[in-house]
PDB file of C-alpha atoms in Angstrom:
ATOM      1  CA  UNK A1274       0.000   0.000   0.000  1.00  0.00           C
ATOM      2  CA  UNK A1275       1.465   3.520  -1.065  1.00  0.00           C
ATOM      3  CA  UNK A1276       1.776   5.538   1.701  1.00  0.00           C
ATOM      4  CA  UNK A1277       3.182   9.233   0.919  1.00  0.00           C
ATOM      5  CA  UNK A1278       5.481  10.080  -2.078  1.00  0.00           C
ATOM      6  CA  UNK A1279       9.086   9.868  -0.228  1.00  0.00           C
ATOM      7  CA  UNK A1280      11.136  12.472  -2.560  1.00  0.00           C
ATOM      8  CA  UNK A1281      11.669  14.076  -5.798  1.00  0.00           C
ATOM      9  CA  UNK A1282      15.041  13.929  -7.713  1.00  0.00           C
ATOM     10  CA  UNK A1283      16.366  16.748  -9.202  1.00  0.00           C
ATOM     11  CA  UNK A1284      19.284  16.697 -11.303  1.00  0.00           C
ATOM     12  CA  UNK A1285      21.468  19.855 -11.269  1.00  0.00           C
ATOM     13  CA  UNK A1286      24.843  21.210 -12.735  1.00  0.00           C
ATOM     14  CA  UNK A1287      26.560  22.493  -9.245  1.00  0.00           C
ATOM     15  CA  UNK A1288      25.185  21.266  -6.174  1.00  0.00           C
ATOM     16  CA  UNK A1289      26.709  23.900  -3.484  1.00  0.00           C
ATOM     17  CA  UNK A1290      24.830  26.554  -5.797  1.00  0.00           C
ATOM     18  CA  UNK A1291      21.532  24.613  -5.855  1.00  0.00           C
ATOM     19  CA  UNK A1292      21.428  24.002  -2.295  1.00  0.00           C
ATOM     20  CA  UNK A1293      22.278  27.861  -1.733  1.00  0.00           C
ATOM     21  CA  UNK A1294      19.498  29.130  -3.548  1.00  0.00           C
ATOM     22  CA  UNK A1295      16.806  26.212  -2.397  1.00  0.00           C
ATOM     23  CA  UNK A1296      17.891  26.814   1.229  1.00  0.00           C
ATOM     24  CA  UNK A1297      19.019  30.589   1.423  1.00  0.00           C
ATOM     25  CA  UNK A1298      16.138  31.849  -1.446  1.00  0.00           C
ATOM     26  CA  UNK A1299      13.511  29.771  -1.595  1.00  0.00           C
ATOM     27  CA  UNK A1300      13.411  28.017   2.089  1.00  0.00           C
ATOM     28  CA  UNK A1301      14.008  24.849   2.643  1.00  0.00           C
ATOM     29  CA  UNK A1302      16.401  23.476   4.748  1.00  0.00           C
ATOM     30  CA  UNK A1303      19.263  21.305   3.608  1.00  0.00           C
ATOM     31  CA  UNK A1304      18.777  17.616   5.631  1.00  0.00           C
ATOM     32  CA  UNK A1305      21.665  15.899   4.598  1.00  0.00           C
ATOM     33  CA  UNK A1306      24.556  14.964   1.878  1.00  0.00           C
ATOM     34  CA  UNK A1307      25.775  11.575   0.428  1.00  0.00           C
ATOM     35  CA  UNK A1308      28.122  11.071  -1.933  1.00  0.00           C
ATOM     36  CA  UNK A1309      27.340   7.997  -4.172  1.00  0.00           C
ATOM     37  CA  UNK A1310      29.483   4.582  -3.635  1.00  0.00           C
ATOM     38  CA  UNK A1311      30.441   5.052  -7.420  1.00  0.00           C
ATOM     39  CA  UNK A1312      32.069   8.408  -6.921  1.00  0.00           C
ATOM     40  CA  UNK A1313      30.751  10.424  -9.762  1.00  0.00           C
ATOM     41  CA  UNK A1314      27.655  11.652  -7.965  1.00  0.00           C
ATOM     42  CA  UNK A1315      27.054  13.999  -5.207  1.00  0.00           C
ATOM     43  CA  UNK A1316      23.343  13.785  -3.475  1.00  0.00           C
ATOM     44  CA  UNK A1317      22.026  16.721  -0.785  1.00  0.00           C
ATOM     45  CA  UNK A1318      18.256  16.249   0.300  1.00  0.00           C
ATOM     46  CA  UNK A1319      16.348  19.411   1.366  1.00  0.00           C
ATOM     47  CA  UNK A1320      12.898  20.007   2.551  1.00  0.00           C
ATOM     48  CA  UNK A1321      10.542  21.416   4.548  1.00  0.00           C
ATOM     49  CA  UNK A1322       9.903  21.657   8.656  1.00  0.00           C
ATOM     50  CA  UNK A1323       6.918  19.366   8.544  1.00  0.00           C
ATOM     51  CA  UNK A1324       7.033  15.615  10.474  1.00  0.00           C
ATOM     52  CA  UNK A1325       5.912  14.238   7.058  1.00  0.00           C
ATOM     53  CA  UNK A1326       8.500  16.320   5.376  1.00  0.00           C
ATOM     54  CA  UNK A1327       8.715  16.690   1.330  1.00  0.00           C
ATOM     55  CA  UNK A1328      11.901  15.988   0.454  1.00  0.00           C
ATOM     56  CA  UNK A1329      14.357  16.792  -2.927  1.00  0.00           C
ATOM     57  CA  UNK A1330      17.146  15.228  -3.700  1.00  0.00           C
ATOM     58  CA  UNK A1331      19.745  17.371  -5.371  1.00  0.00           C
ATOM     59  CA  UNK A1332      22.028  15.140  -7.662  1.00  0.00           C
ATOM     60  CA  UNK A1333      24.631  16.364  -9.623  1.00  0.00           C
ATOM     61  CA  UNK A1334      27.244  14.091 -11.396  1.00  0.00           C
ATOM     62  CA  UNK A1335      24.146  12.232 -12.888  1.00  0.00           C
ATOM     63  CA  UNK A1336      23.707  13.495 -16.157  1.00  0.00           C
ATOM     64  CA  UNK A1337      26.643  15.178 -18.108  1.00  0.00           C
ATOM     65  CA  UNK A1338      24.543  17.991 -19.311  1.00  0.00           C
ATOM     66  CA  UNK A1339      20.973  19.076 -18.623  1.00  0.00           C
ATOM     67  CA  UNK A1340      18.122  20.386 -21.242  1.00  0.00           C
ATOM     68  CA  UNK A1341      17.284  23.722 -21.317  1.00  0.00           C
ATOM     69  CA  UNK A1342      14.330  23.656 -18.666  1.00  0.00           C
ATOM     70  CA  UNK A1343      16.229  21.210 -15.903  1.00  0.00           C
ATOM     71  CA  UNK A1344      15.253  17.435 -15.520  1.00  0.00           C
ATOM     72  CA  UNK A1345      11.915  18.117 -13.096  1.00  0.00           C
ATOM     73  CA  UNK A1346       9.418  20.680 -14.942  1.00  0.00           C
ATOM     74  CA  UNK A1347       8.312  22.032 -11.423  1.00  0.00           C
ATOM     75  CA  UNK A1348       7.640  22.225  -8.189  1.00  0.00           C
ATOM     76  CA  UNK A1349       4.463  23.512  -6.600  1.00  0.00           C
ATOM     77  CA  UNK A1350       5.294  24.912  -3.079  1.00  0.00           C
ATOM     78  CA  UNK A1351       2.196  26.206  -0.546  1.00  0.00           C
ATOM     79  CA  UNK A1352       2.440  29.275   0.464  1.00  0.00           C
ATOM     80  CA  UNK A1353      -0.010  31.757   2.637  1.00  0.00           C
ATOM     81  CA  UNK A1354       0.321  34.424   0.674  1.00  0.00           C
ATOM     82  CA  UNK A1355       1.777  34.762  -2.774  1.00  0.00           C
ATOM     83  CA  UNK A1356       2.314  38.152  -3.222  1.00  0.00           C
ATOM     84  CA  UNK A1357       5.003  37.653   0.068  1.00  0.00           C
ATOM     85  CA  UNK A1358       6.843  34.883  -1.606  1.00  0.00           C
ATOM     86  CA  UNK A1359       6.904  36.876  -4.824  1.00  0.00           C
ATOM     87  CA  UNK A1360       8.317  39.792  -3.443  1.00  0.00           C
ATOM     88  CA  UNK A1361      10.955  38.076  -1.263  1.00  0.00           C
ATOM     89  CA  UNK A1362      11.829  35.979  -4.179  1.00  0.00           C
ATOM     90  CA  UNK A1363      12.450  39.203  -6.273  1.00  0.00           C
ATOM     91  CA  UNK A1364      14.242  40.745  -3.744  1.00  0.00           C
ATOM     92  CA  UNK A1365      17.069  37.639  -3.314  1.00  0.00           C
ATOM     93  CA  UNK A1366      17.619  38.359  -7.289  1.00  0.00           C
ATOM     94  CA  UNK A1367      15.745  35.106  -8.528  1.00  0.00           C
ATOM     95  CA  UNK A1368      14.542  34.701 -12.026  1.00  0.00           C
ATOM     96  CA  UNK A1369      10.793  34.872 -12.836  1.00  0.00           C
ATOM     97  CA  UNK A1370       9.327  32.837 -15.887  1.00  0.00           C
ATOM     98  CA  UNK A1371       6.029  34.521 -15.654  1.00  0.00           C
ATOM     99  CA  UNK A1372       5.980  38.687 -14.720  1.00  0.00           C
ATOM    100  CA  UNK A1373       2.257  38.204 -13.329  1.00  0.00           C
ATOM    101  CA  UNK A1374       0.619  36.016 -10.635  1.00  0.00           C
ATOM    102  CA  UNK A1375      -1.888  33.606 -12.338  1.00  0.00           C
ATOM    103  CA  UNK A1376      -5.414  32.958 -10.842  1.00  0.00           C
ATOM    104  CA  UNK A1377      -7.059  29.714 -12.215  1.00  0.00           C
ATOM    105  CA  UNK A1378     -10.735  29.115 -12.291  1.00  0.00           C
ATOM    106  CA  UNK A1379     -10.675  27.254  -8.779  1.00  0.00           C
ATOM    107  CA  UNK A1380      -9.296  30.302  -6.691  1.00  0.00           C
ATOM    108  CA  UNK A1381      -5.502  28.608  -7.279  1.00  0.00           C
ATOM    109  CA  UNK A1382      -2.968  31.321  -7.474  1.00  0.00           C
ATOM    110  CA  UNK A1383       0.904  30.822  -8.936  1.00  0.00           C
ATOM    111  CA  UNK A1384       4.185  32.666 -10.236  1.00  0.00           C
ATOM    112  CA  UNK A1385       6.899  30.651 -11.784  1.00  0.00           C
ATOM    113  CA  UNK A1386      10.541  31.084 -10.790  1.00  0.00           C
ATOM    114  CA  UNK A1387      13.301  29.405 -12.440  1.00  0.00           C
ATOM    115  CA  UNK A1388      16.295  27.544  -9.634  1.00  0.00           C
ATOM    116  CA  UNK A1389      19.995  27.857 -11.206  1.00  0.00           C
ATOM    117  CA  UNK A1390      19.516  25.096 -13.489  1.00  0.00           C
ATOM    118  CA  UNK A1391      16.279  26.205 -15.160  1.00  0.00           C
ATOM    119  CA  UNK A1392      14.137  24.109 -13.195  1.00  0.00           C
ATOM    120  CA  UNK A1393      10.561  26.052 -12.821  1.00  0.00           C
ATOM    121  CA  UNK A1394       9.053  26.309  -9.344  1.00  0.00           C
ATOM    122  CA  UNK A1395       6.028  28.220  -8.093  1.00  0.00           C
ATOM    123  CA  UNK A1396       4.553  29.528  -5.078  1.00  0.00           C
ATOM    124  CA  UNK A1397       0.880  28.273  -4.766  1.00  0.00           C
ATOM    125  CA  UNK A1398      -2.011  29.243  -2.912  1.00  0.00           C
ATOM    126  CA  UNK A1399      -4.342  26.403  -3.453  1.00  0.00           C
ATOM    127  CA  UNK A1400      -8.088  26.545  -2.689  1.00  0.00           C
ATOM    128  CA  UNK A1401      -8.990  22.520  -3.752  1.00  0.00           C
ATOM    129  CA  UNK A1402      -6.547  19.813  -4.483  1.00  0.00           C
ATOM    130  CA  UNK A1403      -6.211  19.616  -8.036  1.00  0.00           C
ATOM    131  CA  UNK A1404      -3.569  17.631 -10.687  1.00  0.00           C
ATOM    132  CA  UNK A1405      -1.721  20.159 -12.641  1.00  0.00           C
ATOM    133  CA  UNK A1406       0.634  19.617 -15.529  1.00  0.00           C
ATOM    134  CA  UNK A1407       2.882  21.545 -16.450  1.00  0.00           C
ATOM    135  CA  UNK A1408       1.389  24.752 -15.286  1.00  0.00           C
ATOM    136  CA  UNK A1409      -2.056  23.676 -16.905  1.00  0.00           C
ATOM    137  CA  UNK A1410      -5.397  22.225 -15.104  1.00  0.00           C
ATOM    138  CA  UNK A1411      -5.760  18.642 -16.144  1.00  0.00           C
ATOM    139  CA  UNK A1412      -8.748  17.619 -14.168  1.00  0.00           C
ATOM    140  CA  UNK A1413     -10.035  18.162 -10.543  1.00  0.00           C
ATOM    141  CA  UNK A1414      -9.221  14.808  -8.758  1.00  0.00           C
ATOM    142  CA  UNK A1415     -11.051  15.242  -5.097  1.00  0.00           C
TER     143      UNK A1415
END
């Protein structure tokens, strides 16, 4: 029986800068390093204060080179309020993919960021769970 999703991977080009700006920008606190038993990869998980903790793990040494957009599309991080997030984010110097907050249908409210290696993230205010794809409204699921 499933239980909870355990982690997301999340392969980057320089790990020290990836933890910097997921841990000193966007917030989440680095839990731990491991460096793979065949050498070539470096892992650091970080995540969030919670006792049932989401957790990333930061790999680099896995791929050679990465696509344009990163190898995870995005991740969708609750938030209170937005417009904070947004602002702080700004602030720290972080690069936006959108220029305006987006409001879907359901009350959902999101601005896109981009980490160091082009990976999108977002800062969401969600009203009702709902699966989301790539930034688009697939279908209400509860």
């Amino acid at each position: 029986m499933l239980q909870r999703m355990e982690h997301t991977g999340m392969t980057v080009k320089d790990l020290e800068r990836s933890v910097s700006f997921y841990t000193e920008v966007v917030g989440f606190q680095l839990l731990g390093r491991l460096d793979h038993p065949n050498g070539s990869i470096k892992m650091a998980f970080i995540g969030t204060e919670d006792k049932n903790r989401t957790k990333i793990e930061l790999l680099e040494g896995y791929h050679d080179s990465l696509p344009a957009e990163g190898k995870v599309h995005h991740l969708a991080l609750k938030a209170e309020n937005v417009e904070e997030e947004t602002a702080r984010l700004k602030d720290a110097g972080a690069r936006f993919i959108e220029t305006e907050i987006t409001e879907l249908p359901n009350g959902d409210r999101y601005l896109f960021f981009e980490g160091p290696d082009g990976n999108g993230s977002n800062y969401l205010k969600t009203i009702n769970l709902q699966k989301i794809s790539r930034g688009s409204l697939d279908e209400k699921i509860i």
